[in-house]
Short mmCIF file of C-alpha atoms and ligand atoms in Angstrom, two decimals:
data_model
loop_
_atom_site.label_atom_id
_atom_site.label_comp_id
_atom_site.label_asym_id
_atom_site.label_seq_id
_atom_site.Cartn_x
_atom_site.Cartn_y
_atom_site.Cartn_z
CA UNK A 1 -191.49 170.79 93.81
CA UNK A 2 -191.51 175.15 93.73
CA UNK A 3 -194.40 176.14 92.22
CA UNK A 4 -195.99 179.27 92.01
CA UNK A 5 -199.07 181.25 90.28
CA UNK A 6 -200.74 178.39 88.29
CA UNK A 7 -203.31 176.08 89.86
CA UNK A 8 -201.67 172.90 88.37
CA UNK A 9 -204.37 170.17 89.76
CA UNK A 10 -201.49 167.42 92.15
CA UNK A 11 -202.86 164.13 92.84
CA UNK A 12 -206.63 164.62 92.30
CA UNK A 13 -209.27 161.62 91.82
CA UNK A 14 -211.38 162.14 89.07
CA UNK A 15 -215.02 161.91 89.09
CA UNK A 16 -218.07 161.26 87.54
CA UNK A 17 -218.12 159.50 84.78
CA UNK A 18 -221.40 156.44 84.18
CA UNK A 19 -222.04 154.10 82.09
CA UNK A 20 -225.98 152.71 82.30
CA UNK A 21 -225.25 148.79 83.07
CA UNK A 22 -221.75 149.57 84.23
CA UNK A 23 -220.85 147.60 87.68
CA UNK A 24 -217.73 148.27 88.05
CA UNK A 25 -216.19 151.04 90.17
CA UNK A 26 -213.31 152.71 89.37
CA UNK A 27 -211.14 154.95 91.17
CA UNK A 28 -208.42 156.63 89.26
CA UNK A 29 -206.02 159.34 90.21
CA UNK A 30 -203.33 161.07 88.44
CA UNK A 31 -199.69 163.01 89.89
CA UNK A 32 -197.68 165.35 87.28
CA UNK A 33 -197.69 167.09 84.09
CA UNK A 34 -200.43 167.66 81.96
CA UNK A 35 -200.12 164.84 79.83
CA UNK A 36 -200.72 162.36 82.75
CA UNK A 37 -203.95 164.12 83.51
CA UNK A 38 -204.84 163.09 79.55
CA UNK A 39 -203.28 160.15 79.62
CA UNK A 40 -205.93 159.52 82.66
CA UNK A 41 -209.12 160.25 80.65
CA UNK A 42 -208.06 157.52 77.54
CA UNK A 43 -207.88 154.95 80.41
CA UNK A 44 -211.21 155.35 81.91
CA UNK A 45 -212.79 155.50 78.48
CA UNK A 46 -210.37 151.82 77.59
CA UNK A 47 -211.88 150.60 81.22
CA UNK A 48 -215.51 152.23 80.72
CA UNK A 49 -215.71 149.69 78.29
CA UNK A 50 -214.54 147.01 80.59
CA UNK A 51 -217.95 147.32 82.63
CA UNK A 52 -216.37 150.40 85.24
CA UNK A 53 -217.67 153.68 85.77
CA UNK A 54 -215.53 156.02 88.44
CA UNK A 55 -215.65 156.89 91.69
CA UNK A 56 -214.68 159.61 93.89
CA UNK A 57 -214.11 156.98 97.04
CA UNK A 58 -211.82 155.33 97.27
CA UNK A 59 -213.39 152.67 100.04
CA UNK A 60 -215.74 151.56 97.60
CA UNK A 61 -213.04 151.08 94.08
CA UNK A 62 -212.94 147.08 92.85
CA UNK A 63 -209.94 148.21 90.96
CA UNK A 64 -207.61 151.56 92.03
CA UNK A 65 -205.51 153.27 89.36
CA UNK A 66 -202.87 155.47 90.36
CA UNK A 67 -201.05 157.84 87.13
CA UNK A 68 -197.49 158.05 87.89
CA UNK A 69 -195.06 161.02 87.24
CA UNK A 70 -190.98 160.30 87.65
CA UNK A 71 -189.82 163.89 86.68
CA UNK A 72 -188.99 164.63 90.09
CA UNK A 73 -187.86 162.31 93.43
CA UNK A 74 -189.75 164.27 94.89
CA UNK A 75 -192.64 163.26 92.72
CA UNK A 76 -192.47 159.43 92.90
CA UNK A 77 -191.83 159.95 97.07
CA UNK A 78 -194.93 161.10 96.63
CA UNK A 79 -196.77 158.15 94.76
CA UNK A 80 -195.20 155.95 97.14
CA UNK A 81 -196.93 157.39 99.72
CA UNK A 82 -200.14 157.84 98.66
CA UNK A 83 -199.56 154.12 98.04
CA UNK A 84 -199.82 153.07 101.95
CA UNK A 85 -202.90 154.59 102.27
CA UNK A 86 -204.62 152.69 99.78
CA UNK A 87 -202.73 150.13 101.63
CA UNK A 88 -204.74 150.86 104.67
CA UNK A 89 -208.16 150.75 102.80
CA UNK A 90 -207.29 147.83 100.83
CA UNK A 91 -206.51 145.49 104.53
CA UNK A 92 -210.68 146.61 105.17
CA UNK A 93 -211.59 145.36 101.04
CA UNK A 94 -208.86 142.66 100.17
CA UNK A 95 -210.60 142.42 96.98
CA UNK A 96 -209.59 145.78 95.75
CA UNK A 97 -207.09 145.53 93.02
CA UNK A 98 -204.48 148.16 93.02
CA UNK A 99 -202.39 149.55 89.26
CA UNK A 100 -199.70 151.49 88.90
CA UNK A 101 -200.06 153.38 85.99
CA UNK A 102 -197.61 156.47 83.63
CA UNK A 103 -193.80 157.10 84.31
CA UNK A 104 -193.05 155.27 87.32
CA UNK A 105 -194.39 152.17 86.14
CA UNK A 106 -192.27 152.62 82.88
CA UNK A 107 -188.87 153.62 85.30
CA UNK A 108 -189.16 150.59 87.34
CA UNK A 109 -191.40 148.37 85.17
CA UNK A 110 -191.29 144.53 87.66
CA UNK A 111 -189.45 145.83 89.99
CA UNK A 112 -192.04 148.26 91.44
CA UNK A 113 -194.06 144.73 92.12
CA UNK A 114 -191.51 143.52 94.77
CA UNK A 115 -190.59 146.62 96.06
CA UNK A 116 -194.80 147.98 96.61
CA UNK A 117 -196.27 144.63 97.50
CA UNK A 118 -199.75 145.87 97.41
CA UNK A 119 -199.17 146.56 93.19
CA UNK A 120 -201.33 144.36 91.68
CA UNK A 121 -200.27 145.31 87.89
CA UNK A 122 -197.63 148.08 86.20
CA UNK A 123 -198.35 149.11 83.50
CA UNK A 124 -196.54 151.88 81.07
CA UNK A 125 -197.89 154.78 79.07
CA UNK A 126 -198.45 153.51 75.66
CA UNK A 127 -199.88 149.84 77.17
CA UNK A 128 -203.27 151.39 78.44
CA UNK A 129 -205.16 149.60 75.13
CA UNK A 130 -203.79 145.91 76.67
CA UNK A 131 -205.65 146.82 80.08
CA UNK A 132 -208.84 144.90 79.15
CA UNK A 133 -205.81 141.78 78.84
CA UNK A 134 -204.33 142.65 82.40
CA UNK A 135 -207.56 143.14 84.13
CA UNK A 136 -208.28 139.31 83.43
CA UNK A 137 -204.51 138.45 84.69
CA UNK A 138 -205.00 139.78 88.28
CA UNK A 139 -208.59 139.63 88.28
CA UNK A 140 -207.32 135.29 88.18
CA UNK A 141 -205.00 136.21 90.97
CA UNK A 142 -201.88 136.58 88.59
CA UNK A 143 -199.58 140.10 88.52
CA UNK A 144 -200.26 141.73 85.01
CA UNK A 145 -197.34 144.03 84.18
CA UNK A 146 -196.99 145.58 80.31
CA UNK A 147 -194.15 148.35 80.01
CA UNK A 148 -193.67 147.74 75.86
CA UNK A 149 -193.18 151.56 74.69
CA UNK A 150 -194.37 151.95 70.85
CA UNK A 151 -193.52 153.59 67.98
CA UNK A 152 -196.61 154.70 66.85
CA UNK A 153 -199.15 153.98 69.50
CA UNK A 154 -200.87 157.72 69.90
CA UNK A 155 -204.39 156.93 71.16
CA UNK A 156 -205.35 158.32 68.53
CA UNK A 157 -209.05 155.81 67.86
CA UNK A 158 -209.50 156.27 71.87
CA UNK A 159 -212.00 159.16 72.66
CA UNK A 160 -211.52 160.28 76.31
CA UNK A 161 -213.84 160.65 79.20
CA UNK A 162 -213.36 163.84 80.22
CA UNK A 163 -213.53 163.24 84.07
CA UNK A 164 -213.68 165.76 86.73
CA UNK A 165 -214.47 168.53 84.15
CA UNK A 166 -215.11 171.75 84.65
CA UNK A 167 -217.43 171.55 80.97
CA UNK A 168 -215.55 174.29 79.51
CA UNK A 169 -211.20 173.75 79.26
CA UNK A 170 -210.13 170.04 78.13
CA UNK A 171 -206.84 168.70 77.00
CA UNK A 172 -205.87 167.43 73.66
CA UNK A 173 -202.71 165.38 73.12
CA UNK A 174 -201.07 166.00 69.84
CA UNK A 175 -197.40 163.85 70.52
CA UNK A 176 -196.65 161.38 72.66
CA UNK A 177 -192.55 161.01 73.68
CA UNK A 178 -189.99 162.73 73.38
CA UNK A 179 -186.55 162.31 71.24
CA UNK A 180 -184.82 165.93 72.79
CA UNK A 181 -182.48 163.80 74.95
CA UNK A 182 -182.38 166.27 77.56
CA UNK A 183 -179.20 165.31 80.13
CA UNK A 184 -182.13 165.87 83.31
CA UNK A 185 -184.94 164.06 81.62
CA UNK A 186 -186.25 161.01 82.05
CA UNK A 187 -188.94 162.07 80.12
CA UNK A 188 -187.49 160.09 76.91
CA UNK A 189 -186.80 156.80 79.12
CA UNK A 190 -190.32 156.69 80.70
CA UNK A 191 -192.52 158.16 77.43
CA UNK A 192 -190.31 156.65 74.72
CA UNK A 193 -189.90 157.97 70.90
CA UNK A 194 -191.90 160.99 69.34
CA UNK A 195 -194.29 160.18 67.48
CA UNK A 196 -197.65 162.90 66.05
CA UNK A 197 -201.24 161.59 66.32
CA UNK A 198 -202.98 162.07 62.59
CA UNK A 199 -204.40 165.66 62.98
CA UNK A 200 -208.02 165.08 61.94
CA UNK A 201 -208.81 162.74 64.59
CA UNK A 202 -207.31 166.40 66.46
CA UNK A 203 -209.46 168.57 64.49
CA UNK A 204 -212.44 165.88 65.13
CA UNK A 205 -211.58 165.88 68.68
CA UNK A 206 -212.11 169.99 68.97
CA UNK A 207 -214.97 170.01 67.25
CA UNK A 208 -216.31 167.52 69.40
CA UNK A 209 -215.79 169.13 72.30
CA UNK A 210 -217.13 171.91 71.05
CA UNK A 211 -219.72 170.65 70.10
CA UNK A 212 -220.13 169.41 73.65
CA UNK A 213 -219.82 172.76 75.18
CA UNK A 214 -216.51 173.23 75.54
CA UNK A 215 -214.69 176.97 75.07
CA UNK A 216 -210.75 176.01 75.27
CA UNK A 217 -208.54 173.32 74.02
CA UNK A 218 -204.81 172.65 75.24
CA UNK A 219 -202.63 170.90 72.84
CA UNK A 220 -200.69 169.16 74.57
CA UNK A 221 -197.25 167.25 73.96
CA UNK A 222 -193.65 167.50 75.45
CA UNK A 223 -192.96 168.97 72.90
CA UNK A 224 -195.29 170.65 70.49
CA UNK A 225 -193.10 172.53 68.19
CA UNK A 226 -191.86 169.12 66.35
CA UNK A 227 -195.23 167.90 65.71
CA UNK A 228 -194.96 166.51 62.38
CA UNK A 229 -197.12 163.96 60.52
CA UNK A 230 -196.89 162.53 57.65
CA UNK A 231 -198.91 159.39 57.77
CA UNK A 232 -197.52 157.83 61.21
CA UNK A 233 -194.63 156.23 62.86
CA UNK A 234 -191.08 158.23 64.31
CA UNK A 235 -190.47 161.48 63.12
CA UNK A 236 -186.91 160.94 62.51
CA UNK A 237 -187.99 158.23 59.22
CA UNK A 238 -189.80 161.39 57.02
CA UNK A 239 -186.24 161.85 54.97
CA UNK A 240 -188.06 158.24 53.97
CA UNK A 241 -191.08 159.35 53.05
CA UNK A 242 -192.36 159.34 49.51
CA UNK A 243 -192.79 162.73 47.56
CA UNK A 244 -196.82 162.82 48.62
CA UNK A 245 -196.25 162.22 52.18
CA UNK A 246 -194.14 164.84 52.45
CA UNK A 247 -196.06 167.56 50.62
CA UNK A 248 -198.75 166.72 52.28
CA UNK A 249 -197.19 166.37 56.08
CA UNK A 250 -198.57 168.96 58.06
CA UNK A 251 -196.51 170.21 60.98
CA UNK A 252 -197.07 172.48 64.15
CA UNK A 253 -197.93 175.54 62.76
CA UNK A 254 -200.72 174.40 60.26
CA UNK A 255 -201.98 172.00 63.21
CA UNK A 256 -202.81 175.01 64.68
CA UNK A 257 -204.10 176.34 62.01
CA UNK A 258 -206.11 174.25 61.33
CA UNK A 259 -208.03 173.96 64.53
CA UNK A 260 -208.10 177.97 64.95
CA UNK A 261 -210.23 177.75 61.76
CA UNK A 262 -211.85 174.42 62.54
CA UNK A 263 -213.57 176.14 65.45
CA UNK A 264 -213.35 180.14 65.07
CA UNK A 265 -215.19 180.47 68.51
CA UNK A 266 -213.09 178.09 70.77
CA UNK A 267 -209.84 179.25 72.67
CA UNK A 268 -206.77 177.33 72.01
CA UNK A 269 -203.52 177.04 73.42
CA UNK A 270 -200.98 174.92 73.57
CA UNK A 271 -197.81 173.52 75.89
CA UNK A 272 -195.04 172.91 76.23
CA UNK A 273 -192.54 174.72 73.37
CA UNK A 274 -188.87 173.74 73.80
CA UNK A 275 -187.16 177.03 72.20
CA UNK A 276 -184.71 174.93 70.18
CA UNK A 277 -187.48 174.06 68.13
CA UNK A 278 -190.20 176.60 67.86
CA UNK A 279 -189.79 178.38 64.87
CA UNK A 280 -191.67 181.50 63.79
CA UNK A 281 -194.62 180.61 62.02
CA UNK A 282 -195.65 179.13 64.55
CA UNK A 283 -195.50 182.88 66.25
CA UNK A 284 -197.31 184.15 62.90
CA UNK A 285 -200.53 182.08 63.15
CA UNK A 286 -201.10 182.84 66.88
CA UNK A 287 -201.00 186.84 65.61
CA UNK A 288 -202.95 185.47 62.48
CA UNK A 289 -206.66 183.91 64.90
CA UNK A 290 -207.30 186.16 67.56
CA UNK A 291 -208.74 182.77 69.08
CA UNK A 292 -204.97 181.55 69.68
CA UNK A 293 -204.10 182.86 73.65
CA UNK A 294 -201.08 185.29 73.44
CA UNK A 295 -199.40 182.61 75.86
CA UNK A 296 -196.37 180.43 75.18
CA UNK A 297 -194.64 178.01 77.55
CA UNK A 298 -191.31 178.08 76.64
CA UNK A 299 -189.14 176.49 79.09
CA UNK A 300 -185.50 177.38 79.62
CA UNK A 301 -184.14 175.58 82.53
CA UNK A 302 -181.12 177.91 82.61
CA UNK A 303 -179.44 181.34 81.73
CA UNK A 304 -175.95 179.64 81.00
CA UNK A 305 -174.74 178.82 77.80
CA UNK A 306 -171.86 176.55 79.54
CA UNK A 307 -175.49 174.34 81.25
CA UNK A 308 -177.27 175.01 78.67
CA UNK A 309 -174.38 172.68 76.49
CA UNK A 310 -174.38 170.51 79.63
CA UNK A 311 -178.20 169.87 79.80
CA UNK A 312 -178.31 169.66 75.89
CA UNK A 313 -181.34 172.58 75.29
CA UNK A 314 -179.73 173.34 71.26
CA UNK A 315 -179.55 177.00 71.66
CA UNK A 316 -177.79 179.68 73.87
CA UNK A 317 -178.73 182.17 75.62
CA UNK A 318 -178.31 185.02 72.73
CA UNK A 319 -180.45 182.97 70.22
CA UNK A 320 -183.24 182.10 72.92
CA UNK A 321 -182.71 186.46 73.25
CA UNK A 322 -183.34 186.78 69.77
CA UNK A 323 -186.59 184.01 69.89
CA UNK A 324 -188.12 186.46 73.30
CA UNK A 325 -187.58 190.05 70.57
CA UNK A 326 -189.11 187.90 67.55
CA UNK A 327 -191.97 186.87 69.50
CA UNK A 328 -192.60 190.01 71.40
CA UNK A 329 -192.68 192.15 67.82
CA UNK A 330 -194.76 189.92 66.74
CA UNK A 331 -197.05 190.06 69.54
CA UNK A 332 -196.39 192.59 71.72
CA UNK A 333 -198.54 191.48 74.25
CA UNK A 334 -197.29 187.50 74.38
CA UNK A 335 -197.01 185.96 77.16
CA UNK A 336 -194.28 184.04 78.69
CA UNK A 337 -193.60 181.67 80.75
CA UNK A 338 -191.12 179.26 82.27
CA UNK A 339 -189.53 176.00 83.88
CA UNK A 340 -186.17 176.70 85.41
CA UNK A 341 -183.62 174.37 87.11
CA UNK A 342 -181.62 175.54 89.91
CA UNK A 343 -178.34 173.67 91.03
CA UNK A 344 -177.40 170.98 88.05
CA UNK A 345 -174.58 169.71 88.44
CA UNK A 346 -171.24 171.72 88.07
CA UNK A 347 -173.34 175.01 88.46
CA UNK A 348 -171.28 177.47 89.45
CA UNK A 349 -172.65 181.53 91.33
CA UNK A 350 -171.77 183.05 88.01
CA UNK A 351 -173.93 180.36 85.98
CA UNK A 352 -176.24 181.19 88.55
CA UNK A 353 -176.30 184.76 87.99
CA UNK A 354 -176.67 184.25 84.39
CA UNK A 355 -180.30 182.80 85.29
CA UNK A 356 -181.14 185.77 87.39
CA UNK A 357 -179.97 187.88 84.42
CA UNK A 358 -181.70 186.34 81.69
CA UNK A 359 -184.92 186.49 83.89
CA UNK A 360 -184.17 190.48 83.89
CA UNK A 361 -184.28 190.37 79.97
CA UNK A 362 -187.60 188.05 79.54
CA UNK A 363 -189.64 189.63 82.93
CA UNK A 364 -191.32 186.74 82.70
CA UNK A 365 -195.18 186.85 83.61
CA UNK A 366 -195.00 183.20 85.71
CA UNK A 367 -192.72 179.95 85.80
CA UNK A 368 -192.20 176.83 87.52
CA UNK A 369 -189.37 176.49 89.57
CA UNK A 370 -187.10 173.51 90.19
CA UNK A 371 -184.19 171.90 92.41
CA UNK A 372 -182.03 169.91 90.40
CA UNK A 373 -183.01 166.18 91.16
CA UNK A 374 -180.67 163.99 90.00
CA UNK A 375 -182.66 160.79 87.90
CA UNK A 376 -181.36 157.78 87.74
CA UNK A 377 -180.91 156.04 83.83
CA UNK A 378 -180.18 160.05 82.65
CA UNK A 379 -177.27 161.22 80.91
CA UNK A 380 -176.63 163.47 83.69
CA UNK A 381 -177.04 161.11 86.31
CA UNK A 382 -174.81 158.49 84.96
CA UNK A 383 -172.32 160.73 83.88
CA UNK A 384 -172.32 163.74 85.99
CA UNK A 385 -172.42 164.52 90.03
CA UNK A 386 -174.95 165.48 91.81
CA UNK A 387 -172.22 167.81 93.30
CA UNK A 388 -174.42 171.23 94.74
CA UNK A 389 -174.97 170.87 98.11
CA UNK A 390 -178.35 170.53 98.58
CA UNK A 391 -178.51 173.94 100.81
CA UNK A 392 -177.00 176.37 97.97
CA UNK A 393 -179.50 174.69 95.72
CA UNK A 394 -182.69 175.38 97.78
CA UNK A 395 -180.90 179.14 98.19
CA UNK A 396 -180.30 179.62 94.75
CA UNK A 397 -184.11 178.36 94.26
CA UNK A 398 -185.01 180.75 96.46
CA UNK A 399 -183.49 183.79 94.53
CA UNK A 400 -184.85 182.57 91.03
CA UNK A 401 -188.44 182.85 92.88
CA UNK A 402 -188.06 185.69 94.68
CA UNK A 403 -186.97 187.57 91.28
CA UNK A 404 -189.93 185.94 89.54
CA UNK A 405 -192.78 186.90 92.15
CA UNK A 406 -191.03 190.52 91.14
CA UNK A 407 -191.60 189.77 87.79
CA UNK A 408 -195.04 188.33 87.91
CA UNK A 409 -195.88 191.08 89.61
CA UNK A 410 -194.77 193.19 87.21
CA UNK A 411 -196.35 191.25 84.16
CA UNK A 412 -199.83 192.18 86.12
CA UNK A 413 -199.30 195.20 87.42
CA UNK A 414 -199.46 195.97 83.28
CA UNK A 415 -202.66 194.41 83.22
CA UNK A 416 -204.27 197.52 85.34
CA UNK A 417 -207.11 199.44 83.77
CA UNK A 418 -207.21 197.14 80.69
CA UNK A 419 -210.48 195.77 79.82
CA UNK A 420 -209.82 192.18 78.52
CA UNK A 421 -211.82 188.87 77.95
CA UNK A 422 -212.04 186.12 80.74
CA UNK A 423 -213.68 182.50 80.11
CA UNK A 424 -215.20 181.91 83.41
CA UNK A 425 -214.14 178.76 84.42
CA UNK A 426 -214.68 178.12 88.25
CA UNK A 427 -215.76 180.06 91.57
CA UNK A 428 -213.07 181.97 92.97
CA UNK A 429 -211.11 180.37 95.62
CA UNK A 430 -211.37 182.83 97.91
CA UNK A 431 -214.58 183.77 97.69
CA UNK A 432 -218.14 182.02 96.75
CA UNK A 433 -219.15 185.11 95.08
CA UNK A 434 -216.76 185.78 92.53
CA UNK A 435 -216.44 183.56 89.05
CA UNK A 436 -212.76 183.04 88.40
CA UNK A 437 -211.19 182.38 84.54
CA UNK A 438 -208.24 182.92 82.58
CA UNK A 439 -207.47 186.00 80.23
CA UNK A 440 -205.98 184.89 77.11
CA UNK A 441 -202.32 185.46 79.08
CA UNK A 442 -203.51 182.51 81.19
CA UNK A 443 -203.41 184.73 83.97
CA UNK A 444 -206.36 184.01 86.70
CA UNK A 445 -209.12 186.61 87.05
CA UNK A 446 -211.97 186.55 89.26
CA UNK A 447 -214.69 189.32 89.50
CA UNK A 448 -218.00 189.41 91.00
CA UNK A 449 -220.00 187.00 89.78
CA UNK A 450 -223.44 189.27 89.02
CA UNK A 451 -225.73 187.02 86.10
CA UNK A 452 -223.20 185.40 84.35
CA UNK A 453 -222.31 181.67 84.24
CA UNK A 454 -219.06 178.75 83.78
CA UNK A 455 -218.63 178.86 80.57
CA UNK A 456 -219.53 182.96 79.69
CA UNK A 457 -217.17 185.12 77.63
CA UNK A 458 -216.86 187.57 79.65
CA UNK A 459 -214.73 191.31 79.26
CA UNK A 460 -213.39 192.00 82.68
CA UNK A 461 -212.65 195.72 83.32
CA UNK A 462 -209.38 194.94 85.41
CA UNK A 463 -208.77 196.97 88.85
CA UNK A 464 -206.57 195.39 90.63
CA UNK A 465 -204.16 192.37 91.34
CA UNK A 466 -201.38 190.17 93.47
CA UNK A 467 -198.38 189.06 91.20
CA UNK A 468 -200.80 185.70 90.82
CA UNK A 469 -204.22 186.86 89.98
CA UNK A 470 -205.86 189.67 88.58
CA UNK A 471 -208.98 191.45 90.14
CA UNK A 472 -211.70 193.14 88.24
CA UNK A 473 -215.39 193.90 87.42
CA UNK A 474 -217.59 192.43 84.54
CA UNK A 475 -218.46 195.36 81.86
CA UNK A 476 -222.21 194.75 81.30
CA UNK A 477 -221.93 194.40 77.54
CA UNK A 478 -219.86 191.77 77.54
CA UNK A 479 -220.47 188.75 74.95
CA UNK A 480 -222.03 185.82 76.59
CA UNK A 481 -223.24 183.99 73.03
CA UNK A 482 -219.73 183.36 71.48
N1 SAH B 501 -190.81 169.30 77.82
C1 SAH B 501 -190.85 169.79 78.58
C2 SAH B 501 -191.15 169.85 80.01
C3 SAH B 501 -191.32 168.32 80.99
S1 SAH B 501 -190.42 168.11 82.14
C4 SAH B 501 -189.75 170.86 78.03
O1 SAH B 501 -189.36 170.98 76.79
O2 SAH B 501 -189.05 171.81 78.69
C5 SAH B 501 -191.06 169.76 82.99
C6 SAH B 501 -189.91 170.15 83.76
O3 SAH B 501 -189.38 169.31 84.67
C7 SAH B 501 -188.78 170.95 83.26
O4 SAH B 501 -189.15 171.60 82.37
C8 SAH B 501 -187.77 171.04 83.93
O5 SAH B 501 -187.61 172.19 84.16
C9 SAH B 501 -188.09 170.20 85.03
N2 SAH B 501 -187.02 168.65 85.11
C10 SAH B 501 -187.45 167.79 84.22
N3 SAH B 501 -186.31 167.23 85.11
C11 SAH B 501 -186.04 167.49 86.31
C12 SAH B 501 -184.82 167.12 86.57
N4 SAH B 501 -184.23 166.04 86.96
N5 SAH B 501 -184.44 167.94 87.95
C13 SAH B 501 -185.26 168.70 88.55
N6 SAH B 501 -186.47 169.46 87.71
C14 SAH B 501 -186.37 168.44 86.39
FE1 F3S B 502 -187.30 166.19 79.09
FE2 F3S B 502 -186.12 168.33 77.80
FE3 F3S B 502 -187.85 166.71 76.08
S1 F3S B 502 -186.92 168.56 79.03
S2 F3S B 502 -189.41 166.26 78.43
S3 F3S B 502 -186.11 165.39 77.14
S4 F3S B 502 -187.36 168.23 75.88
#
């Protein structure tokens, strides 16, 4: 995976959850997207009722769970390598049980137990409520597998245990699964059909987080803009819904409005938006509330109409430009970020140039860029030859990354001299004397600590920048009591 700018936590163990009376020790770590990190918090909550506290020490764990990612081959290889490391520890502590969660569990199912002999348990993303039963199975010496996908499970009734938390920012999942069937993507197969979570439970979670001192939430879904609640179940059945259900249905812009209104001082972010589903009423709600951050993650994947079509992305390059223009007309300072895939099957040099020229038009604030990785079972995997040689994919990817770096620098420079509100999240990685936090546009800002503390909103004058980070100075009239 190639990425720049964000500080995505990869394979980080989730720490510190202690409940009185719990005696068993759970080591849980997550790979891949934010949704996996959020799911691990649900898993920890379910297991807390089964007598588990989390530990950060692999050697002392009774149960090791790894929440896995299948999005690219490399992500799967990383997990397999990690399993060999668990194996070394299991040799010293043979009672330790090992479970695989998430997308690889769903993709490989029982095969996992054959391929990786050290694994005791395989659990797909919709089966976490079955963990207590599966644990009984493995405690009694049998292997356990549950990879059943659901049409309505949203874990709305599970209150996540916040793990490895800075106490300031939290993830709140609002939809599960994806119905889009982009031809390169394994997610619809590993996470199943798209379903939305009850808005009331979402707002309650946001309120609860605020009451516990959190200052920012990110509403999470593979495709947040297609959020639709009318009483549960699949979105495609909405046409059969009753008149009352239709009249009281809640879409994403309404959900965003509900959350922003419920906690006017809580910062709200959301991810991910698929361009084909992002409607301007969402951008209007963003413009209406100062607590909704001015940033849209709007992956386009390619700038070529021909490739977009082969990817089954339901928009053209021109439609994407119109969407960008409309967003900027409503919120001129709105940051936009991308995901891009280099070397999709049949991609020509001309297609690649289209990607570069699309980037030139948008000048994204930041992005995540990848070489195409064929995924078994997907439409592209089944029907198309992975025909772009690795070195060409890599060269195109490098060109995309270099251009993004240039644009990121162009964007960070545009913040110079401005005063921006930053929410302090942690100590800067590079200096103990500096705080790090993000501005509304989702750019990292570092500045001298002074008397401020984690969780403060601070007005920072931006004096300097790199392509990834803004460097500034807190102004003394900053409002900490938000
Ligand atoms: N739901 C999001 C993306 C989920 S996957 C959306 O609407 O786009 C995150 C990113 O991984 C994708 O945006 C894509 O850029 C990348 N990705 C997915 N499948 C891939 C594959 N087979 N090869 C390379 N990159 C891939
Ligand atoms: Fe994947 Fe496309 Fe959904 S990238 S997660 S199928 S929107």
